[in-house]
XYZ file of C-alpha atoms in Angstrom:
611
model
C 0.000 0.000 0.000
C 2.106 2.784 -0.948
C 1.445 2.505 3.139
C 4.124 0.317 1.724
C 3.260 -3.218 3.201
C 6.883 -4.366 1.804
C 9.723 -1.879 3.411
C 12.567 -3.877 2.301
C 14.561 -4.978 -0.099
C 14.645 -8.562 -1.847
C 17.339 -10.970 -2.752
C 19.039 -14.090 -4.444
C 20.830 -16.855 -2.425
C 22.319 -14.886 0.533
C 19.816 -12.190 0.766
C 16.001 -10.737 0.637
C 12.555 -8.257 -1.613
C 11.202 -5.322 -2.427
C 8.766 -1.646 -1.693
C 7.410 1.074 -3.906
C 7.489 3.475 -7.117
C 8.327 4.737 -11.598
C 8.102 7.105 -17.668
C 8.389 9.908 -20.618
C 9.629 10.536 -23.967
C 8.202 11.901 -27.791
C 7.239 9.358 -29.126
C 7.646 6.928 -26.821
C 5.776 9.048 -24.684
C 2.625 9.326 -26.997
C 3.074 6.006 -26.856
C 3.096 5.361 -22.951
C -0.096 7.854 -23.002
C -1.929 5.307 -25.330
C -0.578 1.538 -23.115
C -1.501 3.870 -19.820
C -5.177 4.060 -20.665
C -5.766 1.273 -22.584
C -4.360 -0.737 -19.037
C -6.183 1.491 -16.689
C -9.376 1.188 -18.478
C -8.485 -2.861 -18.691
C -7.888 -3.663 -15.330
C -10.798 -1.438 -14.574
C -13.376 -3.612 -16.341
C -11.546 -6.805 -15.913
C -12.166 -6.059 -11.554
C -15.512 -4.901 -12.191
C -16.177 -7.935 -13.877
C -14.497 -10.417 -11.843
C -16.089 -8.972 -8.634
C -19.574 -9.807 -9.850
C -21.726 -7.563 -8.324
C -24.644 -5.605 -10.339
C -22.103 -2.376 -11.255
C -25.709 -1.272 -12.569
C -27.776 -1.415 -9.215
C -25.147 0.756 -7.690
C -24.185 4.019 -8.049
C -20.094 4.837 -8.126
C -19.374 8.265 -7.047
C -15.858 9.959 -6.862
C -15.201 13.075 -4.335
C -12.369 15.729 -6.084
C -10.694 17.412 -4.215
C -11.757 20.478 -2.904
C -10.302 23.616 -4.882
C -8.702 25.739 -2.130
C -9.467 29.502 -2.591
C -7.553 30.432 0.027
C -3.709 31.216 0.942
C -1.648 28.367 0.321
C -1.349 27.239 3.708
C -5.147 25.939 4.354
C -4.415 23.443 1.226
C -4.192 20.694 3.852
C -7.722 21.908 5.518
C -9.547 21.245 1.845
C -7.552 18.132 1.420
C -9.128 16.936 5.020
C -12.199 18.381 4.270
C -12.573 15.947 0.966
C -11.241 13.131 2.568
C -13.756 13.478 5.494
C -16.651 13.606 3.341
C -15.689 10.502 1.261
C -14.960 8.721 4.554
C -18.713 9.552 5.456
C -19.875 8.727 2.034
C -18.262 5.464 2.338
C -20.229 4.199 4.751
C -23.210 4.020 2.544
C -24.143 1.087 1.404
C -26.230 2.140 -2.152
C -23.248 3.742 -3.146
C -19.689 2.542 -4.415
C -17.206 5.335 -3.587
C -13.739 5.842 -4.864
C -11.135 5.703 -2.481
C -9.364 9.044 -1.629
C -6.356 8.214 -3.002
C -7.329 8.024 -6.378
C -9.492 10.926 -6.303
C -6.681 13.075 -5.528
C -4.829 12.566 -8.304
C -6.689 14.497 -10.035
C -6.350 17.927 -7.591
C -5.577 20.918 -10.042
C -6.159 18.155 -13.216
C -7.121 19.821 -16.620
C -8.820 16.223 -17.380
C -12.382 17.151 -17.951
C -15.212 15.460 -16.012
C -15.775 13.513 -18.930
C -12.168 11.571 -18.984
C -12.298 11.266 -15.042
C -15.731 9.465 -15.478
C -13.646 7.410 -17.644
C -10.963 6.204 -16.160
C -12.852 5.839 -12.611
C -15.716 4.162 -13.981
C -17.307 6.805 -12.015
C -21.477 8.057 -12.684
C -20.961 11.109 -10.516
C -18.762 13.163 -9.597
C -18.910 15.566 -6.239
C -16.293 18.898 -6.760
C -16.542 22.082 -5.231
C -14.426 24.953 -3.745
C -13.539 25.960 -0.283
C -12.411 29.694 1.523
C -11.459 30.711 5.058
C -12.707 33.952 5.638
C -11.875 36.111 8.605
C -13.460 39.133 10.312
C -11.734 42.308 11.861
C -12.269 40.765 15.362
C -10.339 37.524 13.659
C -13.267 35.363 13.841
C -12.571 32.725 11.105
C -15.366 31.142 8.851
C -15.637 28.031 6.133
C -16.953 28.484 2.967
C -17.831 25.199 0.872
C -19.651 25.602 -2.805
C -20.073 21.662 -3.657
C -21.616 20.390 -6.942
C -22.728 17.041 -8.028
C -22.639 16.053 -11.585
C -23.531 13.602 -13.143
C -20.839 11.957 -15.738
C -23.144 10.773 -18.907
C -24.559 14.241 -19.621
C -22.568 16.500 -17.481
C -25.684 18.070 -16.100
C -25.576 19.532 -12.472
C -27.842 17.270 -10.159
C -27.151 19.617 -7.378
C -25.070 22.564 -6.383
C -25.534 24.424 -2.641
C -22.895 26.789 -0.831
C -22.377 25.698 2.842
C -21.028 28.612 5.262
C -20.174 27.880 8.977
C -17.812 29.830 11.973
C -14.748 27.515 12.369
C -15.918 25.886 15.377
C -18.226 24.006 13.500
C -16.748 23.404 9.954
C -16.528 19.592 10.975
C -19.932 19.607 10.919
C -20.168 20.381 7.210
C -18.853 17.149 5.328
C -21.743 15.118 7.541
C -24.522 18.157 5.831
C -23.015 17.715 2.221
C -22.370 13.794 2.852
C -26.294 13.590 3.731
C -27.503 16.333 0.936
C -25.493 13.727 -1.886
C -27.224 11.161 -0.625
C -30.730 12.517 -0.390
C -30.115 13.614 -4.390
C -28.791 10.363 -5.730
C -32.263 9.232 -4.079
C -29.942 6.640 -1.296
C -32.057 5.232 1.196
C -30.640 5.646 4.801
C -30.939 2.735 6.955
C -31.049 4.094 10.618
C -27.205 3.337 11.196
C -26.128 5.069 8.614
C -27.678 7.925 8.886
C -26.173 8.088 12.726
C -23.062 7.309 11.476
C -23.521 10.051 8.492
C -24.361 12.940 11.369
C -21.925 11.442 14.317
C -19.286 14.126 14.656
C -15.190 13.109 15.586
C -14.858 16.010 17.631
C -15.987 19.291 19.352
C -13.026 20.706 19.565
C -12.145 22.510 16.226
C -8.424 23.187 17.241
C -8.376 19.348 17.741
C -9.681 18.473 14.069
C -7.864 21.152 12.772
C -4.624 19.249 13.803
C -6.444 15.743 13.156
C -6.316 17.362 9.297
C -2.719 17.784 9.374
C -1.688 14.755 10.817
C -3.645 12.369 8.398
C -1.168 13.792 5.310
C 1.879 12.497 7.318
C 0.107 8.639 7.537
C 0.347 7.640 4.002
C 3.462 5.767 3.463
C 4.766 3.573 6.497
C 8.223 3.745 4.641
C 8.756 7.166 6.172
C 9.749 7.363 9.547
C 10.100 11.111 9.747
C 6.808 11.592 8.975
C 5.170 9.179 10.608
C 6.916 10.392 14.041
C 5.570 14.209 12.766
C 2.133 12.459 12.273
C 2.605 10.784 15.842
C 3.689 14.350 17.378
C 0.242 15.530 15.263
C -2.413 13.222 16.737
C -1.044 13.658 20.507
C -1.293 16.644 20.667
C -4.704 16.672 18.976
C -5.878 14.279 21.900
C -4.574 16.250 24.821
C -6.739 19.323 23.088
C -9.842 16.786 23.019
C -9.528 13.492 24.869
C -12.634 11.664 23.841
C -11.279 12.017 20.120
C -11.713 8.010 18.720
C -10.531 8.992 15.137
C -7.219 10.371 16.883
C -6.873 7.310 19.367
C -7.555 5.550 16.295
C -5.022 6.743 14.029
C -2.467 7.126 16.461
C -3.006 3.227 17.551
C -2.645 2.626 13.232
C 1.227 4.676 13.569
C 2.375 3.181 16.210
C 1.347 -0.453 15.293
C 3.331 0.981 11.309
C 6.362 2.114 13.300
C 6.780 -1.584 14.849
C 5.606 -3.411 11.385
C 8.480 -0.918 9.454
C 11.237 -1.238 12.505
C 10.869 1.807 13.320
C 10.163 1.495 16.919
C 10.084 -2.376 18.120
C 9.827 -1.642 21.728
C 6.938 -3.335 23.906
C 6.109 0.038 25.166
C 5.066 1.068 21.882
C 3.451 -1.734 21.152
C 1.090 -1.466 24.736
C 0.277 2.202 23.291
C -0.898 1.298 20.252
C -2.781 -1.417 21.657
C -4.137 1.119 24.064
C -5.318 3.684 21.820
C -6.938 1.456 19.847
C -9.358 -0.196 22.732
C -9.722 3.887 23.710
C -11.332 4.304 20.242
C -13.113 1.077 20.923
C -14.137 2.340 24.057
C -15.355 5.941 22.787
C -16.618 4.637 19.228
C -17.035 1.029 18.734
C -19.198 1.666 15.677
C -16.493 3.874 13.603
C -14.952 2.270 11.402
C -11.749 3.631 11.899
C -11.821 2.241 15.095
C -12.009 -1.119 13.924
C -8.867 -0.623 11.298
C -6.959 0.596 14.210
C -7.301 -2.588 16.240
C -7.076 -4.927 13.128
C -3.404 -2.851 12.314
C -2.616 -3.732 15.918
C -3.351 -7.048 15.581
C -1.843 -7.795 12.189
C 1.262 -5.210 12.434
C 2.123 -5.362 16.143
C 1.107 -8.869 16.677
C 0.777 -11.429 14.056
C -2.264 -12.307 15.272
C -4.570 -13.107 12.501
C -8.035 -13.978 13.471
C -8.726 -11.462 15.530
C -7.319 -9.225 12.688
C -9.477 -10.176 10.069
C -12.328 -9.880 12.398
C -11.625 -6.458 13.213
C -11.099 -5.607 8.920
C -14.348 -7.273 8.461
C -16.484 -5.205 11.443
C -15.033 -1.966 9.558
C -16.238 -3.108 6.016
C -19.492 -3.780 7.661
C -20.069 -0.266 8.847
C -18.456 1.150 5.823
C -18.833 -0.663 2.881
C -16.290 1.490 0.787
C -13.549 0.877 3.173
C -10.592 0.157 0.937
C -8.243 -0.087 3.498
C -9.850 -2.484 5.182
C -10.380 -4.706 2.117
C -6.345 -4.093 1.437
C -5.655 -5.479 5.336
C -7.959 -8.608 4.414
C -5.689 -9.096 1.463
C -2.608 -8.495 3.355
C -3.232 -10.401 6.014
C -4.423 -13.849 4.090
C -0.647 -13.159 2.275
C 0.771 -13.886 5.436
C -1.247 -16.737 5.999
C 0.209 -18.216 2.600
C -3.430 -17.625 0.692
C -2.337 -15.876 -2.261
C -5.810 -16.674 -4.211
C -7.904 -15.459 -1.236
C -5.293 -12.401 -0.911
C -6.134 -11.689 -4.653
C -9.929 -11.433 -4.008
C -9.332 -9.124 -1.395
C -6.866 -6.896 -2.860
C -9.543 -6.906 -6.535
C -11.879 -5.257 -3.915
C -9.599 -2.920 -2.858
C -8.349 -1.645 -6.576
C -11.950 -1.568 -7.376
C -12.940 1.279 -4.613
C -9.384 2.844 -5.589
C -8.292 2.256 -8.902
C -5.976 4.842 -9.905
C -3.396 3.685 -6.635
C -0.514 2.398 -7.913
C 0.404 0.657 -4.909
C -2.906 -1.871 -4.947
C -1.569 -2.399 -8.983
C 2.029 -3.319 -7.621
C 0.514 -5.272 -4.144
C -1.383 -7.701 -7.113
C 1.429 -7.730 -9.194
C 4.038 -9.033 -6.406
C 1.383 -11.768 -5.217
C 0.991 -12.988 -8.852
C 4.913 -13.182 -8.065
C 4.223 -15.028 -5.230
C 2.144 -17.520 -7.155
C 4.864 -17.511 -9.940
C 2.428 -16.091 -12.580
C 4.880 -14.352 -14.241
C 2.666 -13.070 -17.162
C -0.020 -11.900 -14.763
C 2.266 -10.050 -12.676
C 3.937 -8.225 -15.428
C 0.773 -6.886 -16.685
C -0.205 -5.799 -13.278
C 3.727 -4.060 -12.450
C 3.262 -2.078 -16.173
C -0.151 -0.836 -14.563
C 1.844 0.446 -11.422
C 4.450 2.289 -13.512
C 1.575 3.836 -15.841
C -0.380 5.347 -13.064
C 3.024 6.285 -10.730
C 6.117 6.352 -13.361
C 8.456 7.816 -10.245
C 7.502 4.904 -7.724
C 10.932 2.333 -8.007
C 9.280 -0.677 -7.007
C 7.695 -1.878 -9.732
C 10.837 -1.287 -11.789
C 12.382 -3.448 -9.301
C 9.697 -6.474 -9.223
C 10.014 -6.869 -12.852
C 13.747 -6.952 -12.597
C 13.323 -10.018 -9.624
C 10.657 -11.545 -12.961
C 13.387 -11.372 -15.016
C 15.718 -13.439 -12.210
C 12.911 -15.451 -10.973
C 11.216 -16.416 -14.028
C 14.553 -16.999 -16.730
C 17.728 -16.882 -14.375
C 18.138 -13.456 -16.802
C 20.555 -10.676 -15.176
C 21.277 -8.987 -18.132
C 17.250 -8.245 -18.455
C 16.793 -7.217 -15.072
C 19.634 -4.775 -15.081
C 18.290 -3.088 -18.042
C 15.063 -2.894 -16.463
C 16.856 -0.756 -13.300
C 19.147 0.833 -15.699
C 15.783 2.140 -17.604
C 14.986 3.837 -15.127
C 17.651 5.603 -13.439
C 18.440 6.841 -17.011
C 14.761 8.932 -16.365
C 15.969 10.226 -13.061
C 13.781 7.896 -11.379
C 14.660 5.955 -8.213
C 18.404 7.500 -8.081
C 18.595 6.731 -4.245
C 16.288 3.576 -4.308
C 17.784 1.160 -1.786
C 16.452 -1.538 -3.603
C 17.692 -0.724 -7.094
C 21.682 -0.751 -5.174
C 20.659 -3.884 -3.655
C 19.450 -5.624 -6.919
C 22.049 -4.399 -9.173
C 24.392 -6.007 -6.296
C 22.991 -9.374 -6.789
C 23.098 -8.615 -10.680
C 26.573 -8.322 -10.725
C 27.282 -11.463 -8.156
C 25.385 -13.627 -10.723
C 27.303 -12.212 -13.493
C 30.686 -12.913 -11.373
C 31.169 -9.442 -11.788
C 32.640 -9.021 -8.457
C 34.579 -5.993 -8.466
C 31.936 -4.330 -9.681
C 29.719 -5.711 -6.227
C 32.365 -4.405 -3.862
C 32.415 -1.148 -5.669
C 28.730 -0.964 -5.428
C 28.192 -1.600 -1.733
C 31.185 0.317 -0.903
C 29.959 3.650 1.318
C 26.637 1.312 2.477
C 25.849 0.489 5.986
C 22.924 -2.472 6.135
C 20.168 -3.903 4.595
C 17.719 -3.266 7.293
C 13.831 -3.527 6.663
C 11.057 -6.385 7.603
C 12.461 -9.212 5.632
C 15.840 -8.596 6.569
C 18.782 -7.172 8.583
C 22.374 -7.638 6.570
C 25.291 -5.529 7.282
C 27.421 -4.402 4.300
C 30.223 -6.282 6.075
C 28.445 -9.944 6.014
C 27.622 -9.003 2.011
C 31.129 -7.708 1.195
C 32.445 -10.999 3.112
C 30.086 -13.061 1.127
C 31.785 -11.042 -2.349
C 35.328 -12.066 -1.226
C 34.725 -15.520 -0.542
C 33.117 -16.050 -4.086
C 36.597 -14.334 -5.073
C 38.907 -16.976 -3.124
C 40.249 -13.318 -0.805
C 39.918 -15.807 2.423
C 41.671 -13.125 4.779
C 39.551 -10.080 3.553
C 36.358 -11.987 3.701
C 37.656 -13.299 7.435
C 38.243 -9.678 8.428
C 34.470 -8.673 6.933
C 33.027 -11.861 9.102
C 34.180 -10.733 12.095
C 33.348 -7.308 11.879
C 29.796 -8.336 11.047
C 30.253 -10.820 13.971
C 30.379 -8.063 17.226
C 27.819 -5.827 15.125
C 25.375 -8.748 15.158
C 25.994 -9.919 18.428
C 25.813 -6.229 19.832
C 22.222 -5.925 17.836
C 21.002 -8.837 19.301
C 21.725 -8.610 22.911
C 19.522 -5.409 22.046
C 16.842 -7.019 20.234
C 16.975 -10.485 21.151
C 13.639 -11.842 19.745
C 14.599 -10.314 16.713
C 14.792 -13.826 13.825
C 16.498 -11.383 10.910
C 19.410 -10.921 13.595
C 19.830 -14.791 13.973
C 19.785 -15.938 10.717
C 22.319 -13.208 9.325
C 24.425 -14.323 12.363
C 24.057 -17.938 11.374
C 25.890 -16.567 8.067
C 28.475 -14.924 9.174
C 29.481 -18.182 11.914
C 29.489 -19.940 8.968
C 31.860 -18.084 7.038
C 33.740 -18.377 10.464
C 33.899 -22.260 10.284
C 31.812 -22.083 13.526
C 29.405 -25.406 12.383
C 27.247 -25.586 15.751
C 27.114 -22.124 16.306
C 25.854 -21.348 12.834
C 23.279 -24.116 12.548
C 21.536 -23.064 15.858
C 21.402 -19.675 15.086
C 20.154 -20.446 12.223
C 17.576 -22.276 13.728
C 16.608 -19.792 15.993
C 15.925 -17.527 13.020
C 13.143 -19.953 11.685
C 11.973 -20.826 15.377
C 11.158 -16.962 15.804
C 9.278 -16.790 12.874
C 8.372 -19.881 11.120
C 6.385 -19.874 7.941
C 3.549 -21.455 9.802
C 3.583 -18.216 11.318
C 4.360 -15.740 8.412
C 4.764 -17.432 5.233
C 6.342 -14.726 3.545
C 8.811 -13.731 6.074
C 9.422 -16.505 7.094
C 10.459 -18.131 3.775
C 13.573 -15.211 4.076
C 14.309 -17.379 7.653
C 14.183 -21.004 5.751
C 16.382 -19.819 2.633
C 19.169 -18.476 5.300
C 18.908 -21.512 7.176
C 19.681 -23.626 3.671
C 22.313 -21.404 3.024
C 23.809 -22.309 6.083
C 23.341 -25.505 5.386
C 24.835 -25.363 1.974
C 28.551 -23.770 3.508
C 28.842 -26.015 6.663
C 28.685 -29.433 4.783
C 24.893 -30.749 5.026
C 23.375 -30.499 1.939
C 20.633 -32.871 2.177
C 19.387 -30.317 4.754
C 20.015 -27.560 2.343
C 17.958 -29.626 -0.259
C 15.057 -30.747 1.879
C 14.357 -26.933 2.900
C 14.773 -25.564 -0.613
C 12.408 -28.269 -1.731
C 9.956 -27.315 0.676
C 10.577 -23.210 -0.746
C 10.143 -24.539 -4.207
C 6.691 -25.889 -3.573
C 5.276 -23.084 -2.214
C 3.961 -19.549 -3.207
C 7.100 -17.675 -2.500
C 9.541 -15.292 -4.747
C 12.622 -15.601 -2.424
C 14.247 -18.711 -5.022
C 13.410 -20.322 -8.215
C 14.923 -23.064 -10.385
C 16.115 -20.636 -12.797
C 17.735 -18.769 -9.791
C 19.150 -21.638 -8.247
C 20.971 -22.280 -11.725
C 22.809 -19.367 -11.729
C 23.387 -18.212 -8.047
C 27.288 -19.138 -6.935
C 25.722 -19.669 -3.079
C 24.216 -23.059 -4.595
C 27.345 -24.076 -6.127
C 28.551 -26.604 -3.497
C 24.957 -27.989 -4.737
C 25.228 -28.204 -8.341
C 27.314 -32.060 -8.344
C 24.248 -33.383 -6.137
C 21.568 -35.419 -8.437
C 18.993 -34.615 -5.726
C 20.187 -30.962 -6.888
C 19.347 -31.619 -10.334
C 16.198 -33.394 -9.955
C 14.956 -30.261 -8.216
C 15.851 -28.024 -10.711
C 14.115 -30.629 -13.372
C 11.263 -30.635 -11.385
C 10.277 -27.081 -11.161
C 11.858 -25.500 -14.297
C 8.570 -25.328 -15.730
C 6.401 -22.622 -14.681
C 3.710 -19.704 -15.527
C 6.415 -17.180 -17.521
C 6.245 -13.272 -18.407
């Protein structure tokens, strides 16, 4: 979710994936212009249709954002504004509202209503203008001119300005939520219409900073923003303590921070927790409410019943709850049930289709799957509607590894892009054009690369630079460089974990480096304790980054059946962390390669779903 469910980067052999963004040119360009729509407008009906539902019983509305009349500075109010009133729209159930993500990409757009209609597979369309006015005695007021129109004729269904004092401009998406709803003729039943007039807070200085806080929660990649965002919604709370959607969101950071690495302390952990049952406690019916805990469950805990409970209770009050439908998705990955994740995650690009991170989150669990061809089509939808975003680049560079053993491919794929300026300090383009050059035996090349890098650190992995440089000089025969490398990887790993102790990435990179130390024992059982901390019965993707460590270990201290039964058992289930064509070509499995049980596995699952 460009709330970036994947903050890491991936890996052949010795390491890990992947996370988010990335086009132009003449005619290559007019080009691009004519693949983007015709794949937007695709995927569109191909979701629509696979989703089954009457499209026709239901009316699909999208909110624009609010034009902002006003000094540059109140942009974020209209922004909150918009978003606030397609929250409350969402929760109708005779309508089928576009997420906000999508709708505002197209703030300040010169598209006309027409083209919008289009590639939304919208039939109305809510857009409008906002002003802050203030008085000599610097009493502030909100001014809000929305207008609903209606796509197939462009005629004006409704239009109606809406002026309050400050203190009560909250109160104004719930009036224009309820006067949309009242002309598209939607019947109210009794809930919704509570839930279309409850307000979030009386304290206007309180919402006001609720407003600003929401812009810093949309990409769990960033720490500095979300701590600004967590800085935001505290301080919104002590202004108004019986403020759910702030207990709420604040639970939904915290539980990020500890899901990105960010902040793995129990204390946090007990916050979010907190907050969450707070917004329970002060809202149980808002749907928000209900995310919060399910993030809390899911991020902080791995807990995933009670998770998928709590995503389902906030689709039930709010229908249009892509985020919810996204942590359904998300959560049955984990669980290893890609096709089930699928169904979730076609829900999801359905209420927001124009967000390339649902495009990419389909394409990488076609990866999963090894669909190839399915998950190319979906990546080339990411980069159409986000050309800037590097992780799509990067997936199809991993196709090109996973799927054909192909380096040269997935270099030019990287190499693409950073040509356009796009992904110049993408951690995960470094990291892939690494392995690129270790499959090509281009090794000087890999040293030169990772020199000036400190760690691979995100939720699949932790690697220093020294335990990858190591790796580099051992596939180059430099015994007493790679020796020195070990061992300074060694005390950093050891420091880490007395630290972090129940930390599995710390464990199995450990594991590594005692191998490359001759240290057998020591290696296996950390190793072990790697997979023992999280186990793919536990987190199937994850864990499969534990399991291909542990055969690596295997692989350099001398036990290669071991090595073969685990990367048997990775080879026969939905995972992109190894392939046949991968296993070919990767110089960690060369101790392998003389083994017929070695062969026969590669025989076995050669074959496969290709782009």
């Amino acid at each position: 979710d460009l709330r970036n469910e994947n903050a890491a980067p991936r890996g052949a052999g010795a390491e890990g994936p992947p996370a988010k963004r990335s086009i132009k040119q003449n005619t290559v360009a007019l080009v691009g212009v004519l693949i983007t729509i015709a794949l937007v407008a695709t995927a569109i009906v191909f979701w629509n249709r696979d989703n089954g539902a009457p499209e026709s019983a239901i009316k699909r509305i999208a909110v624009l954002p609010l034009e902002n009349l006003g000094p540059a500075d109140q942009e974020y109010f209209a922004d909150g504004l918009t978003g606030e009133i397609t929250s409350r729209l969402s929760g109708l159930s005779g309508l089928r509202v576009i997420a906000r993500s999508s709708a505002m990409q197209y703030k300040k757009t010169s598209k006309s209503l027409k083209q919008i209609g289009e590639e939304l597979n919208i039939d109305y369309v809510l857009e409008g203008t906002l002003q802050w006015q203030e008085n000599a005695r610097g009493e502030k007021r909100v001014r809000v001119s929305p207008e609903l129109i209606k796509i197939a004729d462009g005629t004006q269904v409704w239009s109606k300005p809406y002026e309050a004092d400050f203190s009560n401009a909250f109160k104004l998406q719930a009036d224009i939520a309820a006067t949309v709803a009242e002309a598209l003729n939607i019947t109210l039943v009794k809930s919704e219409q509570q839930a279309l007039r409850g307000k979030l807070t009386d304290n206007p200085e309180a919402y006001d900073i609720y407003l600003r806080a929401i812009e810093y929660t949309t990409n769990i990649s960033d720490e500095k923003r979300l701590r600004i965002a967590k800085q935001l919604l505290q301080k919104a709370i002590a202004l108004d303590n019986n403020f759910a959607a702030a207990y709420a969101r604040l639970s939904t950071v915290q539980s990020d921070m500890h899901w990105s690495y960010f902040e793995r302390s129990e204390e946090n952990l007990i916050q979010s927790k907190a907050n969450a049952e707070k917004a329970m406690a002060l809202a149980p019916n808002l749907p928000e409410t209900h995310v919060a805990m399910g993030n809390y469950y899911y991020h902080g805990k791995l807990d995933y019943e009670p998770a998928l409970r709590e995503y389902t209770a906030a689709i039930k009050r709010q229908p249009n709850n892509a985020e919810a439908y996204a942590g359904i998705a998300f959560v049955k990955r984990r669980q290893g049930k890609m096709p089930q994740a699928l169904a979730s995650l076609k829900k999801a690009f359905d209420l927001n289709p124009r967000d390339a991170a649902f495009a990419n989150d389909i394409g990488e669990t076609y990866i999963l799957l090894r669909d190839y061809r399915q998950a190319m089509r979906f990546l080339d939808l990411a980069i159409s509607l986000a050309p800037d975003i590097d992780m799509p680049y990067d997936y199809k560079a991993w196709i090109y590894l996973l799927d054909q053993g192909n380096p040269q491919n997935a270099r030019a794929i990287i190499d693409g892009a950073l040509e356009r300026k796009i992904g110049l300090d993408s951690k995960f383009f470094w990291y892939t054009l690494t392995v690129c050059d270790v499959l090509e035996s281009n090794f000087d090349a890999a040293l030169m690369r990772l020199a000036g890098k400190q760690e691979i650190d995100g939720q699949y992995m932790y690697k220093p630079i020294d335990l990858l440089t190591a790796r580099i000089y051992e596939f180059m025969q430099n015994q007493p460089q790679a020796q020195e490398k070990y061992k300074s990887a060694r005390r950093l790993l050891e420091a880490r974990i007395k630290v972090h102790p129940e930390d599995s990435r710390l464990y199995s990179s450990l594991g590594l480096v005692y191998a490359g130390l001759g240290r057998k024992s020591e290696a296996v059982r950390a190793g072990k304790r790697g997979v023992e901390l999280l186990p793919i019965s536990k987190e199937a993707w994850r864990g499969s980054f534990r399991v291909l460590d542990l055969a690596e270990i295997y692989t350099r201290v001398g036990e290669p059946d071991l090595a073969m039964d685990l990367l048997g058992e990775l080879l026969a289930r939905p995972t992109d962390v190894i392939s046949a064509a991968l296993l070919k070509i990767d110089p960690t499995w060369s101790p392998l390669r003389g083994q017929p049980r070695f062969q026969e596995l590669l025989k076995k699952y050669s074959s496969g779903k290709s782009g």
